[in-house]
Structure formats: structure tokens, C-alpha cells
Short mmCIF file of C-alpha atoms in Angstrom, two decimals:
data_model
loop_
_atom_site.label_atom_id
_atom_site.label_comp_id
_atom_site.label_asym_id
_atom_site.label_seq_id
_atom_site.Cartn_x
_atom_site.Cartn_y
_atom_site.Cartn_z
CA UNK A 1 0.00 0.00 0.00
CA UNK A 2 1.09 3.46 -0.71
CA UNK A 3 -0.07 6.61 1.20
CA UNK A 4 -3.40 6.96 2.05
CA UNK A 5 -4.92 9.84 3.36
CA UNK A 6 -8.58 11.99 3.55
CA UNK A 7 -10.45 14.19 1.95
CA UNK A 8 -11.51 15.39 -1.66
CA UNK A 9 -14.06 14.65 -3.49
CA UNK A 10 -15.17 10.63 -4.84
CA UNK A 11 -17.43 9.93 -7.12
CA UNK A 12 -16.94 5.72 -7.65
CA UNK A 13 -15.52 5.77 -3.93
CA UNK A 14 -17.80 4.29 -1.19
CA UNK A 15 -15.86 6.06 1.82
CA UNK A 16 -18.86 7.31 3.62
CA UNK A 17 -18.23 10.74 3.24
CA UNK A 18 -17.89 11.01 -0.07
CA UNK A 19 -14.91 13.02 0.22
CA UNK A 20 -12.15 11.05 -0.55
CA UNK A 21 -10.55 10.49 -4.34
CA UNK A 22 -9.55 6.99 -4.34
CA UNK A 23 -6.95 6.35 -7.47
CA UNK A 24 -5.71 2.95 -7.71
CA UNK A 25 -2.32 2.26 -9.10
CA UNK A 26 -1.72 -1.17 -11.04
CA UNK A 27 1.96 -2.06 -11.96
CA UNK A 28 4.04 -4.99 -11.69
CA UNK A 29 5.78 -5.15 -8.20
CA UNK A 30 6.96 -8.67 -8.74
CA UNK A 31 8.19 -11.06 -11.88
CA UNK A 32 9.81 -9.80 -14.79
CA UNK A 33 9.03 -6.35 -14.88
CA UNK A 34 9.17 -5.55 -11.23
CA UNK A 35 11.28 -2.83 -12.09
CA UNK A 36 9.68 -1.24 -14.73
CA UNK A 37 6.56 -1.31 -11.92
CA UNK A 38 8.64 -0.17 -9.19
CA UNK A 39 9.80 3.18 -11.42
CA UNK A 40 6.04 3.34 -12.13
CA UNK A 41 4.99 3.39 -8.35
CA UNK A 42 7.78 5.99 -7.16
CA UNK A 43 7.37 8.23 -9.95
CA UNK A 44 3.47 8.71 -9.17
CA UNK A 45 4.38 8.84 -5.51
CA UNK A 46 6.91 11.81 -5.98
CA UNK A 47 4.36 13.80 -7.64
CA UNK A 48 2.26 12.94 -4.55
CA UNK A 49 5.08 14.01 -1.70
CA UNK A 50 5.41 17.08 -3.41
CA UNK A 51 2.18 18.03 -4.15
CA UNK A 52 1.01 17.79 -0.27
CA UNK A 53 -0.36 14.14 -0.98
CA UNK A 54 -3.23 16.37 -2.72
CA UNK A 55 -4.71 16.10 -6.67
CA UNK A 56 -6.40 19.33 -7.47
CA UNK A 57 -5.97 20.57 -4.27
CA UNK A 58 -8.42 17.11 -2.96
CA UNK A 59 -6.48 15.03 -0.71
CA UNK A 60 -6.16 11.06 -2.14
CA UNK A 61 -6.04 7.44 -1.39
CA UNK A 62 -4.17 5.79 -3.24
CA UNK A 63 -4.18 2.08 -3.58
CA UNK A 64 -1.52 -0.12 -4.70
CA UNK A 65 -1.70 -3.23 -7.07
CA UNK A 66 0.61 -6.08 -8.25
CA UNK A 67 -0.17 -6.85 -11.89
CA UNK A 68 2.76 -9.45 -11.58
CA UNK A 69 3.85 -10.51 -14.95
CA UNK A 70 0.36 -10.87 -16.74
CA UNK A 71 -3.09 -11.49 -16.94
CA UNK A 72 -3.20 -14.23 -14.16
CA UNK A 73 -2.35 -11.70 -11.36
CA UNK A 74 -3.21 -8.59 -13.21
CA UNK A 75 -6.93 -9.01 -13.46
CA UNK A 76 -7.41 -10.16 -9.81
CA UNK A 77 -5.34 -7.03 -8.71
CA UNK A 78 -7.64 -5.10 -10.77
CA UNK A 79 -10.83 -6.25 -9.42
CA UNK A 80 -9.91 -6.01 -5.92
CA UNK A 81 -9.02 -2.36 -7.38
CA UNK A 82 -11.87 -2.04 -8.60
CA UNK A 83 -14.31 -3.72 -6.98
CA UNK A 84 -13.71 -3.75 -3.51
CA UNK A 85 -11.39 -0.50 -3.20
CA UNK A 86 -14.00 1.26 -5.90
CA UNK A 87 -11.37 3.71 -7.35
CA UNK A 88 -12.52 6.61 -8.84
CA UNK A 89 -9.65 6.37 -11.43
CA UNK A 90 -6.79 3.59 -12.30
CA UNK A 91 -3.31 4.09 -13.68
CA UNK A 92 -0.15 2.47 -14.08
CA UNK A 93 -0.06 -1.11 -15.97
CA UNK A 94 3.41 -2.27 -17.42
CA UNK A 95 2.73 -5.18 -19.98
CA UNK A 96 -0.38 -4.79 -23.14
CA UNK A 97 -1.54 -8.19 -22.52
CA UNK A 98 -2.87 -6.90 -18.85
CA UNK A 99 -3.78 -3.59 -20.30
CA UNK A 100 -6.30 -5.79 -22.54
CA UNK A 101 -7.51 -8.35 -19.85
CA UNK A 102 -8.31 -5.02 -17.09
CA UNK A 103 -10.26 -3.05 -20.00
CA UNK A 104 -13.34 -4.82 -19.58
CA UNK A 105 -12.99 -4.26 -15.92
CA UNK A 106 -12.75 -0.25 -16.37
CA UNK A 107 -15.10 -0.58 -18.98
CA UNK A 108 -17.99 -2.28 -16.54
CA UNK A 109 -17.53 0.41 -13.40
CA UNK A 110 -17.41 3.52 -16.02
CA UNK A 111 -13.94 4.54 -14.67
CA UNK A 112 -11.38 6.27 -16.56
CA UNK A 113 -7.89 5.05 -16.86
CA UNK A 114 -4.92 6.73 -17.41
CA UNK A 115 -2.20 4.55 -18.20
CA UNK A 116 1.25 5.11 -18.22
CA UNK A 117 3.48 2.19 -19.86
CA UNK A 118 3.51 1.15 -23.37
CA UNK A 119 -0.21 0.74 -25.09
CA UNK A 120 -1.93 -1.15 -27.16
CA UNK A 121 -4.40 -0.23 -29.83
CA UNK A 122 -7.92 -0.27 -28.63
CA UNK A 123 -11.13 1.26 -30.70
CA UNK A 124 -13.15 3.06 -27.96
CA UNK A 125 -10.75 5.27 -25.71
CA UNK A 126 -13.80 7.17 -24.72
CA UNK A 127 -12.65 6.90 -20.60
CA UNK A 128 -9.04 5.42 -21.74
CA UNK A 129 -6.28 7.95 -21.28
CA UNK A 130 -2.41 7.43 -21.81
CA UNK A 131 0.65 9.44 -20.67
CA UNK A 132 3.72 7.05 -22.44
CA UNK A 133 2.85 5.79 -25.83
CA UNK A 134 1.56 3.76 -28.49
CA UNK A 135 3.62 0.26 -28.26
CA UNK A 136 4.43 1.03 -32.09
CA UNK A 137 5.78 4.89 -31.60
CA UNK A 138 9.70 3.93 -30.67
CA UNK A 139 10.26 1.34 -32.98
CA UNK A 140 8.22 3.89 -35.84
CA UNK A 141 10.37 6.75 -34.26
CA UNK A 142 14.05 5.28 -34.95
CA UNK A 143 13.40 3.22 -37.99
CA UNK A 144 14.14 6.12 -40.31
CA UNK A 145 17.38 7.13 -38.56
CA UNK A 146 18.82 3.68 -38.45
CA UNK A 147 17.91 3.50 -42.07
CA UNK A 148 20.00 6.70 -42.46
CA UNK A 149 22.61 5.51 -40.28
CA UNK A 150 23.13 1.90 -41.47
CA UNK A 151 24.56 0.52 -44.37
CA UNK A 152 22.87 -2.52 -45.18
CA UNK A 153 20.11 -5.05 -44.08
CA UNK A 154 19.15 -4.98 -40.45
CA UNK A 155 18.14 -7.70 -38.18
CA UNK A 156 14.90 -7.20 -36.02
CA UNK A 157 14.43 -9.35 -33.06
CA UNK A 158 12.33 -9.22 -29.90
CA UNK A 159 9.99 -10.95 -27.53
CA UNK A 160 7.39 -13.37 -28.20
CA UNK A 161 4.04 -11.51 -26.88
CA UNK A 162 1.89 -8.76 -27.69
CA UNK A 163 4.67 -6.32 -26.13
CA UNK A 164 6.82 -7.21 -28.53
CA UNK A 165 4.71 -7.43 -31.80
CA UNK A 166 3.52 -3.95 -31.36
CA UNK A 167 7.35 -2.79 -30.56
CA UNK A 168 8.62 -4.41 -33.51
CA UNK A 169 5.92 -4.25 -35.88
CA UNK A 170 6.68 -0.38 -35.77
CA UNK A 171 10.25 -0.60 -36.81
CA UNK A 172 10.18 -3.14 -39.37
CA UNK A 173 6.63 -1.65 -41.11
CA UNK A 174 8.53 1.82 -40.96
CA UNK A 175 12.03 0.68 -42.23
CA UNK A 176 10.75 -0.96 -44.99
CA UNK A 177 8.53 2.18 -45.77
CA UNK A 178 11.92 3.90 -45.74
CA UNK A 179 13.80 1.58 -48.63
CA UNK A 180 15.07 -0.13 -45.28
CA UNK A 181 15.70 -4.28 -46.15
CA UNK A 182 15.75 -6.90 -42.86
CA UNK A 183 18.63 -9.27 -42.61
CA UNK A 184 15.99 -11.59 -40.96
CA UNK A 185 16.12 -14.94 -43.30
CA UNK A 186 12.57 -14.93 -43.81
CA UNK A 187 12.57 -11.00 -43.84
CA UNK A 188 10.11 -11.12 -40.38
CA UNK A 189 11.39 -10.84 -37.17
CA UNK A 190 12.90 -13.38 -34.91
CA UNK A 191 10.57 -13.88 -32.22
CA UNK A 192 12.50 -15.58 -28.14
CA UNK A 193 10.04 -17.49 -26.25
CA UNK A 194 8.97 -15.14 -23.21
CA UNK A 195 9.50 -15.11 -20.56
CA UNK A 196 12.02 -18.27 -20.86
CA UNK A 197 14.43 -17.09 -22.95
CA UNK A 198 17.44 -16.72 -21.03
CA UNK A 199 20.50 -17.77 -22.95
CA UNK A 200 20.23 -15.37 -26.18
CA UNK A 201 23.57 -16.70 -27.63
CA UNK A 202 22.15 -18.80 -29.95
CA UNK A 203 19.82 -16.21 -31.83
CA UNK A 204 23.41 -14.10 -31.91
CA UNK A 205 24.65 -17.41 -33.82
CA UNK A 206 22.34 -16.70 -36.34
CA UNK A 207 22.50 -12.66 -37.08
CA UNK A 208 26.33 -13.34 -37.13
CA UNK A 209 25.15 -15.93 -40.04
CA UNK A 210 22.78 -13.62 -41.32
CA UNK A 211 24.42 -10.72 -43.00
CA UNK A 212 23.21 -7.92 -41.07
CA UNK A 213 25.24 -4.89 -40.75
CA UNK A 214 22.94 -3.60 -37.39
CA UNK A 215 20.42 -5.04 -35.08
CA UNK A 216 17.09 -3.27 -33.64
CA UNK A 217 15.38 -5.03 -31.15
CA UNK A 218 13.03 -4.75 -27.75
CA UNK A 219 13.63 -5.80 -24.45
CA UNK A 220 12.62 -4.72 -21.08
CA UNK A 221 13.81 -5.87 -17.14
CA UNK A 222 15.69 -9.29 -16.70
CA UNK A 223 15.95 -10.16 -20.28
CA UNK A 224 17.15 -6.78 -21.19
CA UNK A 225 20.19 -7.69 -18.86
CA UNK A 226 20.42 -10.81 -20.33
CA UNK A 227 20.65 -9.30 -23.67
CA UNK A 228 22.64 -6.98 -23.39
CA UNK A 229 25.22 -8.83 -21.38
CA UNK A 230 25.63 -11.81 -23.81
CA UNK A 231 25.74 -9.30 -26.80
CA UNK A 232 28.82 -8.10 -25.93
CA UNK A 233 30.39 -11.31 -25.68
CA UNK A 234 28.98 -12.74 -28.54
CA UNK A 235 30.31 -12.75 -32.19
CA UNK A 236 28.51 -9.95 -33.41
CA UNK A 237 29.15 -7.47 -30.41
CA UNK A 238 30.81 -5.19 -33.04
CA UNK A 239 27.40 -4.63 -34.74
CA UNK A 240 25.52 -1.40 -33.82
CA UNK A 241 22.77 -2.07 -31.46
CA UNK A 242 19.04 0.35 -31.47
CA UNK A 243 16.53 -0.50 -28.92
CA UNK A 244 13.99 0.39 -27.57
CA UNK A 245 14.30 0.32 -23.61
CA UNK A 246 17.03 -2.23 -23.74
CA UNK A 247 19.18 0.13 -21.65
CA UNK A 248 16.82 2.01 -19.61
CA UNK A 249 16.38 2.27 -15.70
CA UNK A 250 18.01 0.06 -12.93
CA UNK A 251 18.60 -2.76 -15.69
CA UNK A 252 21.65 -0.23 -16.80
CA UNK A 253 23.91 -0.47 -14.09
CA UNK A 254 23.39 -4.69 -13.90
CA UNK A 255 24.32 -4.29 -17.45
CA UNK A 256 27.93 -2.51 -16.47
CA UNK A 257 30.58 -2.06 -19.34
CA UNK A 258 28.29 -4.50 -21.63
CA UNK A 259 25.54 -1.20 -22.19
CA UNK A 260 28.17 1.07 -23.47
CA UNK A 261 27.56 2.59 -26.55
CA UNK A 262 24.14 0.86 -26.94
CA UNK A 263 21.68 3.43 -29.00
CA UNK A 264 18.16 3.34 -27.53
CA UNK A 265 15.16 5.46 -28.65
CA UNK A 266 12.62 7.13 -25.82
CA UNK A 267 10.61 9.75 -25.30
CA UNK A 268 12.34 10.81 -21.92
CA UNK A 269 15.96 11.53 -21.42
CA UNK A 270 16.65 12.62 -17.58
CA UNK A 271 19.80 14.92 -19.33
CA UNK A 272 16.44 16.99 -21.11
CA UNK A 273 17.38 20.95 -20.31
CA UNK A 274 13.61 21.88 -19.51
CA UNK A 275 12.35 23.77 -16.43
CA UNK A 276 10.09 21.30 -15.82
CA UNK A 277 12.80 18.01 -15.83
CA UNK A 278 15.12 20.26 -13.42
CA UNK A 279 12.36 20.48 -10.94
CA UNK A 280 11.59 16.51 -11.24
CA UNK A 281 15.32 15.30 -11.56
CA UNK A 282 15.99 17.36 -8.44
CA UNK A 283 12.75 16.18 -6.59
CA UNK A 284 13.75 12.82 -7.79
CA UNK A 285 17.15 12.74 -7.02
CA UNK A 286 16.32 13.95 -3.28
CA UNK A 287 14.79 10.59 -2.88
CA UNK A 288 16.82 8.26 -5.26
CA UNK A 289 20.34 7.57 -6.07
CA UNK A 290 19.88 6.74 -9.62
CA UNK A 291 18.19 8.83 -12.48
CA UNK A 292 14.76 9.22 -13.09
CA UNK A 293 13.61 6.65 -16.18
CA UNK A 294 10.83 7.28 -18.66
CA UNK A 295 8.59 4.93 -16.25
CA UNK A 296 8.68 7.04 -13.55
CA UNK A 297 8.61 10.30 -15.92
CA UNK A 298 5.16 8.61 -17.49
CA UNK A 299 3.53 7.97 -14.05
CA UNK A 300 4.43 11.23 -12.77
CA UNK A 301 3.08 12.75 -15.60
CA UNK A 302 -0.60 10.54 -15.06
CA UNK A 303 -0.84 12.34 -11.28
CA UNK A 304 -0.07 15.66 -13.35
CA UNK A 305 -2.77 15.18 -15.79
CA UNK A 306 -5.07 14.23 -12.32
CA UNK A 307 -4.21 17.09 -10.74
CA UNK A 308 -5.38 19.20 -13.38
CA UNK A 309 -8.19 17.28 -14.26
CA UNK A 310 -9.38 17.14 -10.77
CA UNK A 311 -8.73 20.75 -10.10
CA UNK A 312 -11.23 21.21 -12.91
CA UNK A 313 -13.96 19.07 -11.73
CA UNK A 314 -13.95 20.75 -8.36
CA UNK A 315 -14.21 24.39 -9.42
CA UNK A 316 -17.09 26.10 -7.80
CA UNK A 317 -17.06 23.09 -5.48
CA UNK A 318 -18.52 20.81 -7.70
CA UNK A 319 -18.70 16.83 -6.99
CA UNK A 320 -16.09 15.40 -8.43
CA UNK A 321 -16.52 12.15 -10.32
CA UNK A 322 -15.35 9.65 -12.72
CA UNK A 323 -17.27 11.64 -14.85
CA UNK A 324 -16.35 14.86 -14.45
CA UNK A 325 -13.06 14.08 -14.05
CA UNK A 326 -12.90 12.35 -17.47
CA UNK A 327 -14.70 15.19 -19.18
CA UNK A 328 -11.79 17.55 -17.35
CA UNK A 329 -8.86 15.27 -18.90
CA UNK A 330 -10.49 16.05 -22.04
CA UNK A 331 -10.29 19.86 -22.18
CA UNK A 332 -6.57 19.99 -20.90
CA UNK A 333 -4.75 20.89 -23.93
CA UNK A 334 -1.13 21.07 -23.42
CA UNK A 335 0.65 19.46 -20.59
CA UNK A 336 4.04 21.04 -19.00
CA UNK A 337 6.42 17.57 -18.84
CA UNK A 338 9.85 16.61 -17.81
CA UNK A 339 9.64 15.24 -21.43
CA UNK A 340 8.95 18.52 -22.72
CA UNK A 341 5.27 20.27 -23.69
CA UNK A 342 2.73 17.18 -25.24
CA UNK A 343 -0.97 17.06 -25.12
CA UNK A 344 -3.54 14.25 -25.85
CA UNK A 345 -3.89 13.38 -29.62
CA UNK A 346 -7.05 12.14 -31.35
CA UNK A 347 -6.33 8.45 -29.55
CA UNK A 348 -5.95 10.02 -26.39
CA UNK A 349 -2.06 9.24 -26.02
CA UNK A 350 0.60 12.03 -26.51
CA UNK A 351 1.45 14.12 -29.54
CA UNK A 352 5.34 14.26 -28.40
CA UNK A 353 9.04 14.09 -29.61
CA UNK A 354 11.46 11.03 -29.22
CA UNK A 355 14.93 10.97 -29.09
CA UNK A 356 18.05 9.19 -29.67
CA UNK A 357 19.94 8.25 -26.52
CA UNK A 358 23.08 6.66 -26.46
CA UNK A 359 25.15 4.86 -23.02
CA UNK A 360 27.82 6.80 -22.70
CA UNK A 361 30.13 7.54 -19.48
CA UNK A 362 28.92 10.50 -17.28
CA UNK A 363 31.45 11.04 -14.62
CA UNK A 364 32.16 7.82 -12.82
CA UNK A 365 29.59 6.15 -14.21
CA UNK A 366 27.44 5.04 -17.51
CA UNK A 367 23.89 6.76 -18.43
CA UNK A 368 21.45 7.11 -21.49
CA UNK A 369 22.89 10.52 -23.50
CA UNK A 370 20.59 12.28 -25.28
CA UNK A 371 22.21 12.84 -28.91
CA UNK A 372 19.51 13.78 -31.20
CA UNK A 373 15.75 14.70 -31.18
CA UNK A 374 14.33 11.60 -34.09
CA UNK A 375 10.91 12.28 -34.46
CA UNK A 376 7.29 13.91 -32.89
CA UNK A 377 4.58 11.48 -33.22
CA UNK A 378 1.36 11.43 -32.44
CA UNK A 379 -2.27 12.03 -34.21
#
């Protein structure tokens, strides 16, 4: 459980006063993403501490719950979440394939939910809000660059779930659109078993046999260690490597000397030179001894939207609601963001830039660089 504290306003709460806003916060606090769940939690929680524990100036409960490493645990978090805590609003989720199983969930109780990990593409996102992106956007983001960059085919190559087809499917669909050609046999992607691919050495076997003059692939947590580790041992460790997330957050500094020079694409680089990423890096860094990540930046940017939102609803002291609060997310127009300025396209996920990081050394120790701005995507 995270903080949890009195009054506001609730509109799906049952707290017998009615003057609580209950949020509930699904991410995965265990399995293979625990850490991209853990970034999620403390990055909504800072916003939280330094915000007086208050969304639009309401005071909040906020309830805390493990989505694990899929469906199985996700869904019964959610309904506990749901059901028996009766949030006014969820956020958080790491992994698509939960984000899919919960929706009928949010859909049923007439919440919104603003989301804040990678998303897949749904067709009514009448109450469904995001504050990271479309699971496509950094693989469509890069594609072009590497195309630039590279000379010759490219192998693509990434997990074996929904994750991973929408990460991929981006690149390769916007390579190709750029003249780009896959080193990939078949020219499709190589798909690892997930979550029991562990020993990636084998699949290296097989670029190495392959041709390819680069690889792009997507990887997140343990098996982004595991990656990246074995790459640089294996026989084709001289090969530029693009990625999306491969290299980002605490899996960095298991990776050690085996990141460096690793090219990632993101929408969040904690090196941004914004007023608004000063504040949070400092706020952050108060609390943490390594950098913020685009988890935590994604999360904290869900309470910002909130706070707005909910400062909107209450005017005049109206009742706020799920509602009310999801007509206020509506009207919002830009947002201020460590990331820099974005607002809510036509799918209800950010219009926003990406950028090209690379792991370089920063004093004493490694980090994602920023190097270039790639793209702004976004409808």
C-alpha cells in the first residue's frame, strides 16, 4: 500500500463521506518487470510528496496493485481495485496483454484510466487515457534514422508476446517504408520465447550468419540484462545495437561495461534541459540515487494530468466524479512535462518528440545521453 490519506471529493468511492478520491495504481511489483513497476509506483508517488499528498488541491487514497507478470495476477489485482477498493480512477499497468484483460474491468464500473506504460491499440478510448505511448511509436520513431545511419540489411528481433509485436511491428513496417531491407532470413522478425528465454547466444549465432550490418530489437527488465550482457560477448558485439528500452532504468547499471555505446530510442531523457525536468530530476534525485527513467517520468506525468483534471472538476465546489473528471482530462490541452510540452492526440495518447539516446560515461559512471531529437509522433 502506498499513502493513504482523507479528503476530496469521490465519485466511484464508497468512503462514507464522499470526500475522498480513491486512485488505484496497477503495476508490476513482482516477476519480470518488477522494475519497470517499481519506477512506475515511485514516480506517481513523488508527484504525490510534493504536491502535499493532494490532486487538485483534494487530498487522495491511493491504492496499490501487483499486476505481476500478466493477466493471471493482473486481473485479480484489478478487481480487488476495482471492486472492492471502488477507485474513482486507475493508472499504471506495465505489460499490453494486462492492459487488454483489465479493460473490460474499467469498462464495466465507467472509470477512466490513465495509463502510463507502453499501449496497445484499442477502438473506444472514450474513458481510456495514456501518458507514455503507443507500443508502435519507438520502434516507428528510430526506424528512419537507423535506415539513415546503417549501411545494409538490419536484423529485427524481440519478444514473443503482444509487447513485442507492437514494438517491432513499428520498426520493421517503418524501415521498410523507408527503402530499409531486414537481414531476418525470412525477412520477419525473430521472435524468443517469453518469458524463458534466457541464454540469447544462440539467436546471436544466427545474425552473425545472417548478413546484417545492425540489429534493432526490444527488451525490457531481466531479459534486457540478459541481452545486453551476452551481446557483448557474442560474435557480433561489433554490430551497432538500437533499442527500444534495452538500456533504460536500474537494468543499466546490472548491465555494467556491456551497455556502453548501446543506442536506444525514448521519449524521456533525464539529461532533457527543460524547467520542468530540473524540478523533477531534483525532486527525484532527493529521494533516489539513480536517475529518473521514462517509467517514472510517465507515471508522474498521469498524477499531473489528475491534478489538473481534478482541479477542474472541483471548481465552484462541484462533486467530483469519474465523470467529471474524465470530461476535465479532455479539455486539458497542453501538458508542461519533464519530457517537454505534449498534449492528448485524437487516440488520447501524446502528440510528443522522441529521441536518440546513447550509453555513454557521465562522470564515474554510464547513463542514457541524449544525442539527437528523431521524431514527434502522435495524431
Amino acid at each position: 500500500m502506498a499513502m493513504a490519506v482523507a479528503a476530496g471529493c469521490g465519485g466511484g468511492s464508497d468512503s462514507g463521506d464522499g470526500d475522498t478520491v480513491k486512485i488505484g495504481l496497477l503495476a508490476s511489483l513482482s516477476g519480470t518487470y518488477e522494475a519497470v513497476g517499481t519506477e512506475q509506483r515511485k514516480g506517481f508517488e513523488l508527484y504525490l510528496d510534493t504536491h502535499d499528498n493532494k490532486l487538485g488541491g483534494q487530498k487522495v487514497e491511493l491504492s496499490v496493485g501487483d499486476e505481476g507478470d500478466g493477466p493471471p495476477t493482473a486481473v485479480p489485482a484489478a478487481t480487488k481495485l476495482v471492486k472492492k477498493d471502488k477507485v474513482d480512477v486507475l493508472t499504471g499497468i506495465v505489460a499490453n496483454g494486462s492492459y487488454k484483460a483489465v479493460l473490460p474491468l474499467v469498462e464495466q464500473a465507467k472509470i477512466p484510466l490513465v495509463s502510463s506504460n507502453g499501449r496497445p491499440e484499442v477502438k473506444n478510448v472514450d474513458r481510456l487515457w495514456h501518458t507514455a505511448f503507443l507500443s508502435d511509436e519507438p520502434g516507428a520513431a528510430i526506424a528512419e534514422h537507423v535506415k539513415e545511419e546503417v549501411d545494409g540489411p538490419v536484423y529485427a528481433i524481440g519478444p514473443d508476446y503482444q509487447g513485442g509485436y507492437d514494438e517491432l511491428r513499428g520498426f520493421t513496417e517503418t524501415f521498410k517504408k523507408a527503402g530499409g531491407k531486414l537481414a531476418n532470413p525470412d525477412g520477419k522478425t525473430k521472435w524468443t520465447p517469453f518469458p524463458k528465454t534466457t541464454n540469447f547466444m544462440p539467436y546471436f549465432a544466427d545474425i552473425a550468419k545472417s548478413g546484417a550490418k545492425a540489429v534493432y530489437c526490444f527488451y525490457a527488465g531481466k531479459a534486457a540484462i540478459d541481452f545486453a550482457k551476452q551481446y557483448a560477448q557474442s560474435d557480433v558485439a561489433d554490430l551497432p545495437l538500437y533499442t527500444a528500452f534495452v538500456t533504460e532504468g536500474s537494468v543499466l547499471p546490472a548491465q555494467g561495461k556491456a551497455a556502453k555505446g548501446i543506442y536506444s530510442v525514448l521519449n524521456y531523457s533525464a539529461d532533457l534541459d527543460n524547467e520542468a525536468n530540473r524540478k523533477f530530476v531534483a525532486d527525484w534525485s532527493a529521494k533516489h540515487d539513480t536517475p529518473p527513467t521514462t517509467y517514472a517520468m510517465a507515471s508522474y506525468d498521469a498524477a499531473s494530468v489528475l491534478d489538473k483534471a481534478i482541479a477542474e472538476a472541483s471548481k465552484g465546489g462541484k462533486e467530483v466524479t469519474p465523470d467529471t473528471i474524465n470530461k476535465a482530462i479532455d479539455g486539458l490541452g497542453k501538458i508542461e512535462s519533464p519530457r517537454g510540452s505534449w498534449e492528448f492526440g485524437k487516440t488520447h495518447s501524446p502528440v510528443q518528440k522522441w529521441y536518440l539516446r546513447q550509453v555513454r560515461p557521465d562522470g564515474k559512471q554510464l547513463a542514457n545521453v541524449m544525442v539527437q531529437d528523431l521524431a514527434t509522433l502522435g495524431d
